[in-house]
Amino acid sequence: MGALNYAARIELSKGAEDNGLAGMVASLILQNLQDKPQKRVDFAKMRGRVAIVAEDARVAMTLEFQGNMLTVHDGIVGVPDVTVRAQSEDIIQMSLVELTPRLALPDFRGPALKEIMAKSRSGAIHVFGALTNFPLVFRLTRLLSVN
Amino acid sequence: MAYSFPSDPWAAAYKVAINGNPKYATAGKDWTHGAVALLVKSDETIGIGADMAVLLDVHAGVCNAATYMTGEQAREKAPFVVEGPYDNWKKLIVENQDPIKALMQGKLKLTKGHLPTIIRYVESSKQLLASAQTVDTAFLR
């Protein structure tokens, strides 16, 4: 898997080039895959659509995972399996989730995840479809985390 | 006295503002990743004939220098370059907009640099912007 050219496996669809959120998430995923080879295992197993909406910025995007391939779309495209609605700074916070050292599981003692959980409980962050698509959400969390 | 944005005097005043911001000193204390260039795209209608930038030599919560230079020079020298049109920089400074939101909206773009590193220092970016807001600035339009 290390030999794959990840830059060629993450594609911005037409219109997504001008979507700042789409560009940021695509480059975050690419740089994480390049920096941290262990994340490539998750990337290879991911299938499904994840919509992310930055409500305050009024920007939306869709990640279409097809097992080792990712297409990033402007807006909500198709029927998302998971939809995340949050403020822009909370979306950034999601990429700061701490992972445990050995198993790279989301660390519930970490301040970033604690804050996200608190905001989810208060309704400031909505994640629709998380329970029925737990593996996708779990892998996405690890893939997006800069840790 | 208002300093024209962007210019040498504005860059000098910005350096003073950054170093006078205790929140930046705290948020940026672990930043050891090199200079950050804030690049204004060329705009003939206001007399900016080429891309211009303010290169911030920031390290460990201190701004050692803020240098006004061409965009080309800044792209060569800085490991991190954030670019945007003049009016978007103006809005960001005047209206106290969130820089992360501006990036998500595509109003600014990180055209050079490691995004995961920038994300770890979001508060530092916000405080750099907050510092810019304290500079008495005259805009070209």
PDB file of C-alpha atoms in Angstrom:
ATOM      1  CA  MET A   1       0.000   0.000   0.000  1.00  0.00           C
ATOM      2  CA  GLY A   2       2.960   2.270   0.592  1.00  0.00           C
ATOM      3  CA  ALA A   3       3.667   2.408  -3.153  1.00  0.00           C
ATOM      4  CA  LEU A   4       0.291   3.887  -4.048  1.00  0.00           C
ATOM      5  CA  ASN A   5       0.237   7.432  -5.318  1.00  0.00           C
ATOM      6  CA  TYR A   6      -2.284   8.969  -2.969  1.00  0.00           C
ATOM      7  CA  ALA A   7      -2.247  12.294  -4.771  1.00  0.00           C
ATOM      8  CA  ALA A   8      -3.753  10.451  -7.749  1.00  0.00           C
ATOM      9  CA  ARG A   9      -6.296   8.698  -5.563  1.00  0.00           C
ATOM     10  CA  ILE A  10      -7.890  11.803  -4.135  1.00  0.00           C
ATOM     11  CA  GLU A  11      -9.828  13.704  -6.741  1.00  0.00           C
ATOM     12  CA  LEU A  12     -11.666  16.995  -6.559  1.00  0.00           C
ATOM     13  CA  SER A  13     -14.759  16.811  -8.730  1.00  0.00           C
ATOM     14  CA  LYS A  14     -15.795  19.697 -10.972  1.00  0.00           C
ATOM     15  CA  GLY A  15     -16.789  22.683  -8.857  1.00  0.00           C
ATOM     16  CA  ALA A  16     -14.998  21.454  -5.758  1.00  0.00           C
ATOM     17  CA  GLU A  17     -11.832  23.379  -6.661  1.00  0.00           C
ATOM     18  CA  ASP A  18     -13.487  26.609  -5.516  1.00  0.00           C
ATOM     19  CA  ASN A  19     -14.896  25.103  -2.332  1.00  0.00           C
ATOM     20  CA  GLY A  20     -12.375  25.969   0.385  1.00  0.00           C
ATOM     21  CA  LEU A  21     -13.697  23.358   2.798  1.00  0.00           C
ATOM     22  CA  ALA A  22     -13.421  20.644   0.137  1.00  0.00           C
ATOM     23  CA  GLY A  23      -9.865  21.685  -0.698  1.00  0.00           C
ATOM     24  CA  MET A  24      -8.871  21.751   2.963  1.00  0.00           C
ATOM     25  CA  VAL A  25     -10.311  18.338   3.787  1.00  0.00           C
ATOM     26  CA  ALA A  26      -8.831  16.790   0.630  1.00  0.00           C
ATOM     27  CA  SER A  27      -5.388  18.143   1.381  1.00  0.00           C
ATOM     28  CA  LEU A  28      -5.650  17.215   5.056  1.00  0.00           C
ATOM     29  CA  ILE A  29      -6.461  13.611   4.119  1.00  0.00           C
ATOM     30  CA  LEU A  30      -3.689  13.511   1.509  1.00  0.00           C
ATOM     31  CA  GLN A  31      -1.072  14.904   3.891  1.00  0.00           C
ATOM     32  CA  ASN A  32      -2.177  12.560   6.671  1.00  0.00           C
ATOM     33  CA  LEU A  33      -1.877   9.586   4.310  1.00  0.00           C
ATOM     34  CA  GLN A  34       1.586  10.717   3.253  1.00  0.00           C
ATOM     35  CA  ASP A  35       2.773  11.450   6.796  1.00  0.00           C
ATOM     36  CA  LYS A  36       1.222   8.501   8.616  1.00  0.00           C
ATOM     37  CA  PRO A  37       1.237   5.221   6.677  1.00  0.00           C
ATOM     38  CA  GLN A  38      -0.926   3.504   9.309  1.00  0.00           C
ATOM     39  CA  LYS A  39      -3.873   5.635   8.154  1.00  0.00           C
ATOM     40  CA  ARG A  40      -3.681   4.010   4.710  1.00  0.00           C
ATOM     41  CA  VAL A  41      -5.243   0.837   6.108  1.00  0.00           C
ATOM     42  CA  ASP A  42      -8.340   2.795   7.124  1.00  0.00           C
ATOM     43  CA  PHE A  43      -8.440   4.637   3.813  1.00  0.00           C
ATOM     44  CA  ALA A  44      -8.373   1.364   1.874  1.00  0.00           C
ATOM     45  CA  LYS A  45     -11.375   0.031   3.790  1.00  0.00           C
ATOM     46  CA  MET A  46     -13.594   3.088   3.599  1.00  0.00           C
ATOM     47  CA  ARG A  47     -16.693   3.007   1.437  1.00  0.00           C
ATOM     48  CA  GLY A  48     -19.614   5.395   1.499  1.00  0.00           C
ATOM     49  CA  ARG A  49     -20.518   9.064   1.378  1.00  0.00           C
ATOM     50  CA  VAL A  50     -19.896  11.548   4.145  1.00  0.00           C
ATOM     51  CA  ALA A  51     -21.334  15.045   3.905  1.00  0.00           C
ATOM     52  CA  ILE A  52     -19.768  17.811   5.958  1.00  0.00           C
ATOM     53  CA  VAL A  53     -21.572  21.099   6.416  1.00  0.00           C
ATOM     54  CA  ALA A  54     -19.834  24.116   7.959  1.00  0.00           C
ATOM     55  CA  GLU A  55     -22.967  25.952   8.988  1.00  0.00           C
ATOM     56  CA  ASP A  56     -21.467  29.332   9.865  1.00  0.00           C
ATOM     57  CA  ALA A  57     -19.400  29.387   6.668  1.00  0.00           C
ATOM     58  CA  ARG A  58     -22.390  28.174   4.616  1.00  0.00           C
ATOM     59  CA  VAL A  59     -20.234  25.641   2.829  1.00  0.00           C
ATOM     60  CA  ALA A  60     -20.944  21.966   2.258  1.00  0.00           C
ATOM     61  CA  MET A  61     -18.995  19.127   0.734  1.00  0.00           C
ATOM     62  CA  THR A  62     -19.279  15.386   0.214  1.00  0.00           C
ATOM     63  CA  LEU A  63     -16.541  12.805   0.579  1.00  0.00           C
ATOM     64  CA  GLU A  64     -17.192   9.760  -1.595  1.00  0.00           C
ATOM     65  CA  PHE A  65     -14.987   6.892  -0.417  1.00  0.00           C
ATOM     66  CA  GLN A  66     -14.611   3.956  -2.777  1.00  0.00           C
ATOM     67  CA  GLY A  67     -11.912   1.855  -1.114  1.00  0.00           C
ATOM     68  CA  ASN A  68      -8.511   3.430  -1.740  1.00  0.00           C
ATOM     69  CA  MET A  69     -10.158   6.132  -3.856  1.00  0.00           C
ATOM     70  CA  LEU A  70     -11.749   9.359  -2.716  1.00  0.00           C
ATOM     71  CA  THR A  71     -13.747  11.861  -4.707  1.00  0.00           C
ATOM     72  CA  VAL A  72     -14.445  15.182  -3.040  1.00  0.00           C
ATOM     73  CA  HIS A  73     -17.578  16.956  -4.232  1.00  0.00           C
ATOM     74  CA  ASP A  74     -18.837  20.501  -3.849  1.00  0.00           C
ATOM     75  CA  GLY A  75     -22.100  20.538  -1.883  1.00  0.00           C
ATOM     76  CA  ILE A  76     -24.112  17.501  -0.911  1.00  0.00           C
ATOM     77  CA  VAL A  77     -23.987  14.944  -3.691  1.00  0.00           C
ATOM     78  CA  GLY A  78     -26.004  11.739  -3.634  1.00  0.00           C
ATOM     79  CA  VAL A  79     -27.442  10.354  -0.431  1.00  0.00           C
ATOM     80  CA  PRO A  80     -24.863  10.635   2.353  1.00  0.00           C
ATOM     81  CA  ASP A  81     -24.418   7.692   4.700  1.00  0.00           C
ATOM     82  CA  VAL A  82     -23.190  10.108   7.336  1.00  0.00           C
ATOM     83  CA  THR A  83     -23.767  13.849   7.627  1.00  0.00           C
ATOM     84  CA  VAL A  84     -21.805  16.118   9.927  1.00  0.00           C
ATOM     85  CA  ARG A  85     -23.202  19.581  10.620  1.00  0.00           C
ATOM     86  CA  ALA A  86     -21.075  21.890  12.739  1.00  0.00           C
ATOM     87  CA  GLN A  87     -19.444  25.299  13.004  1.00  0.00           C
ATOM     88  CA  SER A  88     -16.198  25.716  11.081  1.00  0.00           C
ATOM     89  CA  GLU A  89     -14.046  25.760  14.208  1.00  0.00           C
ATOM     90  CA  ASP A  90     -15.686  22.553  15.429  1.00  0.00           C
ATOM     91  CA  ILE A  91     -14.857  20.854  12.133  1.00  0.00           C
ATOM     92  CA  ILE A  92     -11.238  21.827  12.695  1.00  0.00           C
ATOM     93  CA  GLN A  93     -11.537  20.524  16.254  1.00  0.00           C
ATOM     94  CA  MET A  94     -12.559  17.126  14.833  1.00  0.00           C
ATOM     95  CA  SER A  95      -9.213  16.905  13.089  1.00  0.00           C
ATOM     96  CA  LEU A  96      -7.452  17.478  16.408  1.00  0.00           C
ATOM     97  CA  VAL A  97      -8.944  14.386  18.062  1.00  0.00           C
ATOM     98  CA  GLU A  98      -6.257  12.621  20.061  1.00  0.00           C
ATOM     99  CA  LEU A  99      -5.605   8.949  19.302  1.00  0.00           C
ATOM    100  CA  THR A 100      -4.310   6.412  21.800  1.00  0.00           C
ATOM    101  CA  PRO A 101      -0.631   5.587  21.261  1.00  0.00           C
ATOM    102  CA  ARG A 102      -0.784   1.863  20.524  1.00  0.00           C
ATOM    103  CA  LEU A 103      -4.134   1.145  18.923  1.00  0.00           C
ATOM    104  CA  ALA A 104      -4.845   4.612  17.490  1.00  0.00           C
ATOM    105  CA  LEU A 105      -8.319   4.638  18.992  1.00  0.00           C
ATOM    106  CA  PRO A 106      -9.998   7.991  19.626  1.00  0.00           C
ATOM    107  CA  ASP A 107      -8.875   8.994  23.114  1.00  0.00           C
ATOM    108  CA  PHE A 108     -11.880   9.906  25.229  1.00  0.00           C
ATOM    109  CA  ARG A 109      -9.574  11.484  27.822  1.00  0.00           C
ATOM    110  CA  GLY A 110      -8.215  13.953  25.263  1.00  0.00           C
ATOM    111  CA  PRO A 111      -9.442  17.566  25.403  1.00  0.00           C
ATOM    112  CA  ALA A 112     -10.440  17.713  21.717  1.00  0.00           C
ATOM    113  CA  LEU A 113     -12.711  14.674  21.879  1.00  0.00           C
ATOM    114  CA  LYS A 114     -14.136  15.762  25.230  1.00  0.00           C
ATOM    115  CA  GLU A 115     -15.097  19.095  23.714  1.00  0.00           C
ATOM    116  CA  ILE A 116     -16.638  17.442  20.661  1.00  0.00           C
ATOM    117  CA  MET A 117     -18.654  15.066  22.818  1.00  0.00           C
ATOM    118  CA  ALA A 118     -19.891  17.962  24.951  1.00  0.00           C
ATOM    119  CA  LYS A 119     -20.917  19.923  21.860  1.00  0.00           C
ATOM    120  CA  SER A 120     -22.648  16.861  20.407  1.00  0.00           C
ATOM    121  CA  ARG A 121     -24.645  16.494  23.592  1.00  0.00           C
ATOM    122  CA  SER A 122     -25.587  20.166  23.568  1.00  0.00           C
ATOM    123  CA  GLY A 123     -26.671  19.970  19.913  1.00  0.00           C
ATOM    124  CA  ALA A 124     -23.941  22.262  18.586  1.00  0.00           C
ATOM    125  CA  ILE A 125     -22.523  19.385  16.527  1.00  0.00           C
ATOM    126  CA  HIS A 126     -24.810  16.964  14.713  1.00  0.00           C
ATOM    127  CA  VAL A 127     -23.596  13.688  13.249  1.00  0.00           C
ATOM    128  CA  PHE A 128     -26.433  11.944  11.425  1.00  0.00           C
ATOM    129  CA  GLY A 129     -26.045   8.285  10.543  1.00  0.00           C
ATOM    130  CA  ALA A 130     -23.184   7.637  12.959  1.00  0.00           C
ATOM    131  CA  LEU A 131     -24.831   4.731  14.735  1.00  0.00           C
ATOM    132  CA  THR A 132     -25.712   2.823  11.583  1.00  0.00           C
ATOM    133  CA  ASN A 133     -22.363   3.558   9.943  1.00  0.00           C
ATOM    134  CA  PHE A 134     -20.054   3.275  12.921  1.00  0.00           C
ATOM    135  CA  PRO A 135     -17.060   1.750  11.060  1.00  0.00           C
ATOM    136  CA  LEU A 136     -17.121   4.578   8.503  1.00  0.00           C
ATOM    137  CA  VAL A 137     -17.289   7.256  11.231  1.00  0.00           C
ATOM    138  CA  PHE A 138     -14.591   5.540  13.267  1.00  0.00           C
ATOM    139  CA  ARG A 139     -12.207   5.336  10.311  1.00  0.00           C
ATOM    140  CA  LEU A 140     -13.008   8.872   9.219  1.00  0.00           C
ATOM    141  CA  THR A 141     -12.120  10.118  12.694  1.00  0.00           C
ATOM    142  CA  ARG A 142      -8.745   8.401  12.490  1.00  0.00           C
ATOM    143  CA  LEU A 143      -8.157   9.520   8.914  1.00  0.00           C
ATOM    144  CA  LEU A 144      -8.884  13.182   9.624  1.00  0.00           C
ATOM    145  CA  SER A 145      -6.977  13.349  12.876  1.00  0.00           C
ATOM    146  CA  VAL A 146      -3.649  15.136  12.563  1.00  0.00           C
ATOM    147  CA  ASN A 147      -2.455  13.122  15.561  1.00  0.00           C
TER     148      ASN A 147
ATOM    149  CA  MET B   1      -1.317  57.635  11.924  1.00  0.00           C
ATOM    150  CA  ALA B   2      -2.892  55.141   9.543  1.00  0.00           C
ATOM    151  CA  TYR B   3      -0.576  52.839   7.603  1.00  0.00           C
ATOM    152  CA  SER B   4      -1.407  51.906   4.054  1.00  0.00           C
ATOM    153  CA  PHE B   5      -2.112  48.198   3.596  1.00  0.00           C
ATOM    154  CA  PRO B   6       0.017  46.540   2.340  1.00  0.00           C
ATOM    155  CA  SER B   7       3.275  48.485   2.703  1.00  0.00           C
ATOM    156  CA  ASP B   8       6.611  48.590   4.514  1.00  0.00           C
ATOM    157  CA  PRO B   9       5.301  50.843   7.305  1.00  0.00           C
ATOM    158  CA  TRP B  10       2.220  48.633   7.746  1.00  0.00           C
ATOM    159  CA  ALA B  11       4.443  45.557   8.046  1.00  0.00           C
ATOM    160  CA  ALA B  12       6.577  47.332  10.669  1.00  0.00           C
ATOM    161  CA  ALA B  13       3.492  48.343  12.655  1.00  0.00           C
ATOM    162  CA  TYR B  14       2.143  44.806  12.348  1.00  0.00           C
ATOM    163  CA  LYS B  15       5.312  43.388  13.893  1.00  0.00           C
ATOM    164  CA  VAL B  16       4.884  45.712  16.871  1.00  0.00           C
ATOM    165  CA  ALA B  17       1.219  44.712  17.159  1.00  0.00           C
ATOM    166  CA  ILE B  18       2.016  40.993  17.113  1.00  0.00           C
ATOM    167  CA  ASN B  19       4.681  41.358  19.784  1.00  0.00           C
ATOM    168  CA  GLY B  20       2.292  43.448  21.842  1.00  0.00           C
ATOM    169  CA  ASN B  21      -0.364  40.731  21.818  1.00  0.00           C
ATOM    170  CA  PRO B  22       0.117  38.490  24.874  1.00  0.00           C
ATOM    171  CA  LYS B  23      -2.454  36.002  23.545  1.00  0.00           C
ATOM    172  CA  TYR B  24      -0.278  35.481  20.461  1.00  0.00           C
ATOM    173  CA  ALA B  25       2.794  34.958  22.652  1.00  0.00           C
ATOM    174  CA  THR B  26       0.917  32.150  24.411  1.00  0.00           C
ATOM    175  CA  ALA B  27      -0.805  30.597  21.380  1.00  0.00           C
ATOM    176  CA  GLY B  28       2.326  30.729  19.234  1.00  0.00           C
ATOM    177  CA  LYS B  29       4.872  29.697  21.854  1.00  0.00           C
ATOM    178  CA  ASP B  30       5.310  26.241  20.336  1.00  0.00           C
ATOM    179  CA  TRP B  31       5.434  27.438  16.715  1.00  0.00           C
ATOM    180  CA  THR B  32       8.865  26.508  15.353  1.00  0.00           C
ATOM    181  CA  HIS B  33       7.854  25.751  11.780  1.00  0.00           C
ATOM    182  CA  GLY B  34       9.122  28.863  10.039  1.00  0.00           C
ATOM    183  CA  ALA B  35       7.875  32.029   8.427  1.00  0.00           C
ATOM    184  CA  VAL B  36       4.334  32.668   7.284  1.00  0.00           C
ATOM    185  CA  ALA B  37       3.588  34.856   4.280  1.00  0.00           C
ATOM    186  CA  LEU B  38       0.304  36.741   3.949  1.00  0.00           C
ATOM    187  CA  LEU B  39       0.011  37.338   0.238  1.00  0.00           C
ATOM    188  CA  VAL B  40      -2.233  39.880  -1.466  1.00  0.00           C
ATOM    189  CA  LYS B  41      -3.036  39.026  -5.070  1.00  0.00           C
ATOM    190  CA  SER B  42      -2.278  41.656  -7.690  1.00  0.00           C
ATOM    191  CA  ASP B  43      -5.069  44.125  -8.344  1.00  0.00           C
ATOM    192  CA  GLU B  44      -4.396  46.773 -10.997  1.00  0.00           C
ATOM    193  CA  THR B  45      -7.500  48.748 -10.029  1.00  0.00           C
ATOM    194  CA  ILE B  46      -5.870  49.770  -6.753  1.00  0.00           C
ATOM    195  CA  GLY B  47      -2.308  50.010  -8.027  1.00  0.00           C
ATOM    196  CA  ILE B  48      -1.037  46.620  -6.881  1.00  0.00           C
ATOM    197  CA  GLY B  49       0.578  45.532 -10.111  1.00  0.00           C
ATOM    198  CA  ALA B  50       2.050  42.281  -8.811  1.00  0.00           C
ATOM    199  CA  ASP B  51       1.324  39.883  -5.982  1.00  0.00           C
ATOM    200  CA  MET B  52       2.686  41.409  -2.760  1.00  0.00           C
ATOM    201  CA  ALA B  53       3.180  39.883   0.659  1.00  0.00           C
ATOM    202  CA  VAL B  54       4.045  40.505   4.262  1.00  0.00           C
ATOM    203  CA  LEU B  55       6.424  37.810   5.382  1.00  0.00           C
ATOM    204  CA  LEU B  56       6.212  37.130   9.112  1.00  0.00           C
ATOM    205  CA  ASP B  57       9.319  35.643  10.636  1.00  0.00           C
ATOM    206  CA  VAL B  58       7.566  34.160  13.653  1.00  0.00           C
ATOM    207  CA  HIS B  59       9.147  31.773  16.102  1.00  0.00           C
ATOM    208  CA  ALA B  60       8.120  30.598  19.567  1.00  0.00           C
ATOM    209  CA  GLY B  61       5.490  33.290  20.056  1.00  0.00           C
ATOM    210  CA  VAL B  62       7.689  36.163  18.899  1.00  0.00           C
ATOM    211  CA  CYS B  63       7.661  38.008  15.582  1.00  0.00           C
ATOM    212  CA  ASN B  64      11.309  38.624  14.734  1.00  0.00           C
ATOM    213  CA  ALA B  65      10.560  40.487  11.518  1.00  0.00           C
ATOM    214  CA  ALA B  66       7.676  41.454   9.271  1.00  0.00           C
ATOM    215  CA  THR B  67       8.929  42.201   5.800  1.00  0.00           C
ATOM    216  CA  TYR B  68       7.017  43.597   2.848  1.00  0.00           C
ATOM    217  CA  MET B  69       8.118  41.952  -0.396  1.00  0.00           C
ATOM    218  CA  THR B  70       6.874  40.621  -3.705  1.00  0.00           C
ATOM    219  CA  GLY B  71       4.700  37.561  -3.728  1.00  0.00           C
ATOM    220  CA  GLU B  72       7.321  35.729  -5.750  1.00  0.00           C
ATOM    221  CA  GLN B  73       9.982  36.344  -3.093  1.00  0.00           C
ATOM    222  CA  ALA B  74       7.588  35.340  -0.331  1.00  0.00           C
ATOM    223  CA  ARG B  75       6.668  32.091  -2.058  1.00  0.00           C
ATOM    224  CA  GLU B  76      10.342  31.210  -2.253  1.00  0.00           C
ATOM    225  CA  LYS B  77      11.217  32.164   1.313  1.00  0.00           C
ATOM    226  CA  ALA B  78       8.224  31.157   3.419  1.00  0.00           C
ATOM    227  CA  PRO B  79       7.299  27.556   4.179  1.00  0.00           C
ATOM    228  CA  PHE B  80       3.686  28.701   4.652  1.00  0.00           C
ATOM    229  CA  VAL B  81       1.849  30.996   2.240  1.00  0.00           C
ATOM    230  CA  VAL B  82      -1.745  32.165   2.626  1.00  0.00           C
ATOM    231  CA  GLU B  83      -3.115  33.983  -0.407  1.00  0.00           C
ATOM    232  CA  GLY B  84      -6.190  36.011  -1.142  1.00  0.00           C
ATOM    233  CA  PRO B  85      -7.564  38.978  -3.064  1.00  0.00           C
ATOM    234  CA  TYR B  86      -7.213  42.442  -1.526  1.00  0.00           C
ATOM    235  CA  ASP B  87     -10.877  42.818  -0.629  1.00  0.00           C
ATOM    236  CA  ASN B  88     -10.919  39.511   1.222  1.00  0.00           C
ATOM    237  CA  TRP B  89      -7.914  40.496   3.337  1.00  0.00           C
ATOM    238  CA  LYS B  90      -9.599  43.826   4.024  1.00  0.00           C
ATOM    239  CA  LYS B  91     -12.802  42.120   5.172  1.00  0.00           C
ATOM    240  CA  LEU B  92     -10.844  39.764   7.344  1.00  0.00           C
ATOM    241  CA  ILE B  93      -9.039  42.639   9.044  1.00  0.00           C
ATOM    242  CA  VAL B  94     -11.934  45.101   9.280  1.00  0.00           C
ATOM    243  CA  GLU B  95     -14.773  42.724  10.071  1.00  0.00           C
ATOM    244  CA  ASN B  96     -12.853  40.495  12.433  1.00  0.00           C
ATOM    245  CA  GLN B  97     -13.688  37.419  10.385  1.00  0.00           C
ATOM    246  CA  ASP B  98     -12.468  34.032  11.458  1.00  0.00           C
ATOM    247  CA  PRO B  99      -9.453  33.023   9.306  1.00  0.00           C
ATOM    248  CA  ILE B 100     -10.480  29.366   9.371  1.00  0.00           C
ATOM    249  CA  LYS B 101     -13.928  30.235   8.114  1.00  0.00           C
ATOM    250  CA  ALA B 102     -12.323  32.347   5.378  1.00  0.00           C
ATOM    251  CA  LEU B 103     -10.222  29.347   4.325  1.00  0.00           C
ATOM    252  CA  MET B 104     -13.296  27.101   4.271  1.00  0.00           C
ATOM    253  CA  GLN B 105     -15.178  29.623   2.180  1.00  0.00           C
ATOM    254  CA  GLY B 106     -12.292  29.802  -0.271  1.00  0.00           C
ATOM    255  CA  LYS B 107     -11.763  33.512   0.403  1.00  0.00           C
ATOM    256  CA  LEU B 108      -8.191  32.727   1.398  1.00  0.00           C
ATOM    257  CA  LYS B 109      -6.089  29.761   0.322  1.00  0.00           C
ATOM    258  CA  LEU B 110      -3.158  28.012   1.897  1.00  0.00           C
ATOM    259  CA  THR B 111      -1.112  27.685  -1.281  1.00  0.00           C
ATOM    260  CA  LYS B 112       2.070  26.437   0.359  1.00  0.00           C
ATOM    261  CA  GLY B 113       2.632  24.582   3.575  1.00  0.00           C
ATOM    262  CA  HIS B 114       1.620  21.604   5.632  1.00  0.00           C
ATOM    263  CA  LEU B 115      -2.076  21.901   6.505  1.00  0.00           C
ATOM    264  CA  PRO B 116      -2.013  19.530   9.518  1.00  0.00           C
ATOM    265  CA  THR B 117       0.623  21.803  11.090  1.00  0.00           C
ATOM    266  CA  ILE B 118      -1.498  24.906  10.532  1.00  0.00           C
ATOM    267  CA  ILE B 119      -4.503  23.116  12.029  1.00  0.00           C
ATOM    268  CA  ARG B 120      -2.570  22.434  15.219  1.00  0.00           C
ATOM    269  CA  TYR B 121      -2.014  26.178  15.562  1.00  0.00           C
ATOM    270  CA  VAL B 122      -5.472  27.529  14.802  1.00  0.00           C
ATOM    271  CA  GLU B 123      -5.468  29.797  17.853  1.00  0.00           C
ATOM    272  CA  SER B 124      -2.122  31.189  16.827  1.00  0.00           C
ATOM    273  CA  SER B 125      -3.544  32.092  13.379  1.00  0.00           C
ATOM    274  CA  LYS B 126      -6.499  33.782  15.024  1.00  0.00           C
ATOM    275  CA  GLN B 127      -4.209  35.835  17.221  1.00  0.00           C
ATOM    276  CA  LEU B 128      -2.081  36.896  14.247  1.00  0.00           C
ATOM    277  CA  LEU B 129      -5.263  38.216  12.690  1.00  0.00           C
ATOM    278  CA  ALA B 130      -6.367  39.825  15.940  1.00  0.00           C
ATOM    279  CA  SER B 131      -3.015  41.611  15.984  1.00  0.00           C
ATOM    280  CA  ALA B 132      -3.597  42.933  12.461  1.00  0.00           C
ATOM    281  CA  GLN B 133      -6.885  44.375  13.628  1.00  0.00           C
ATOM    282  CA  THR B 134      -5.068  46.585  16.128  1.00  0.00           C
ATOM    283  CA  VAL B 135      -2.938  48.230  13.436  1.00  0.00           C
ATOM    284  CA  ASP B 136      -4.295  51.605  12.351  1.00  0.00           C
ATOM    285  CA  THR B 137      -4.820  50.736   8.693  1.00  0.00           C
ATOM    286  CA  ALA B 138      -5.658  52.785   5.624  1.00  0.00           C
ATOM    287  CA  PHE B 139      -7.037  50.641   2.845  1.00  0.00           C
ATOM    288  CA  LEU B 140      -6.561  51.378  -0.832  1.00  0.00           C
ATOM    289  CA  ARG B 141     -10.337  51.257  -1.337  1.00  0.00           C
TER     290      ARG B 141
END
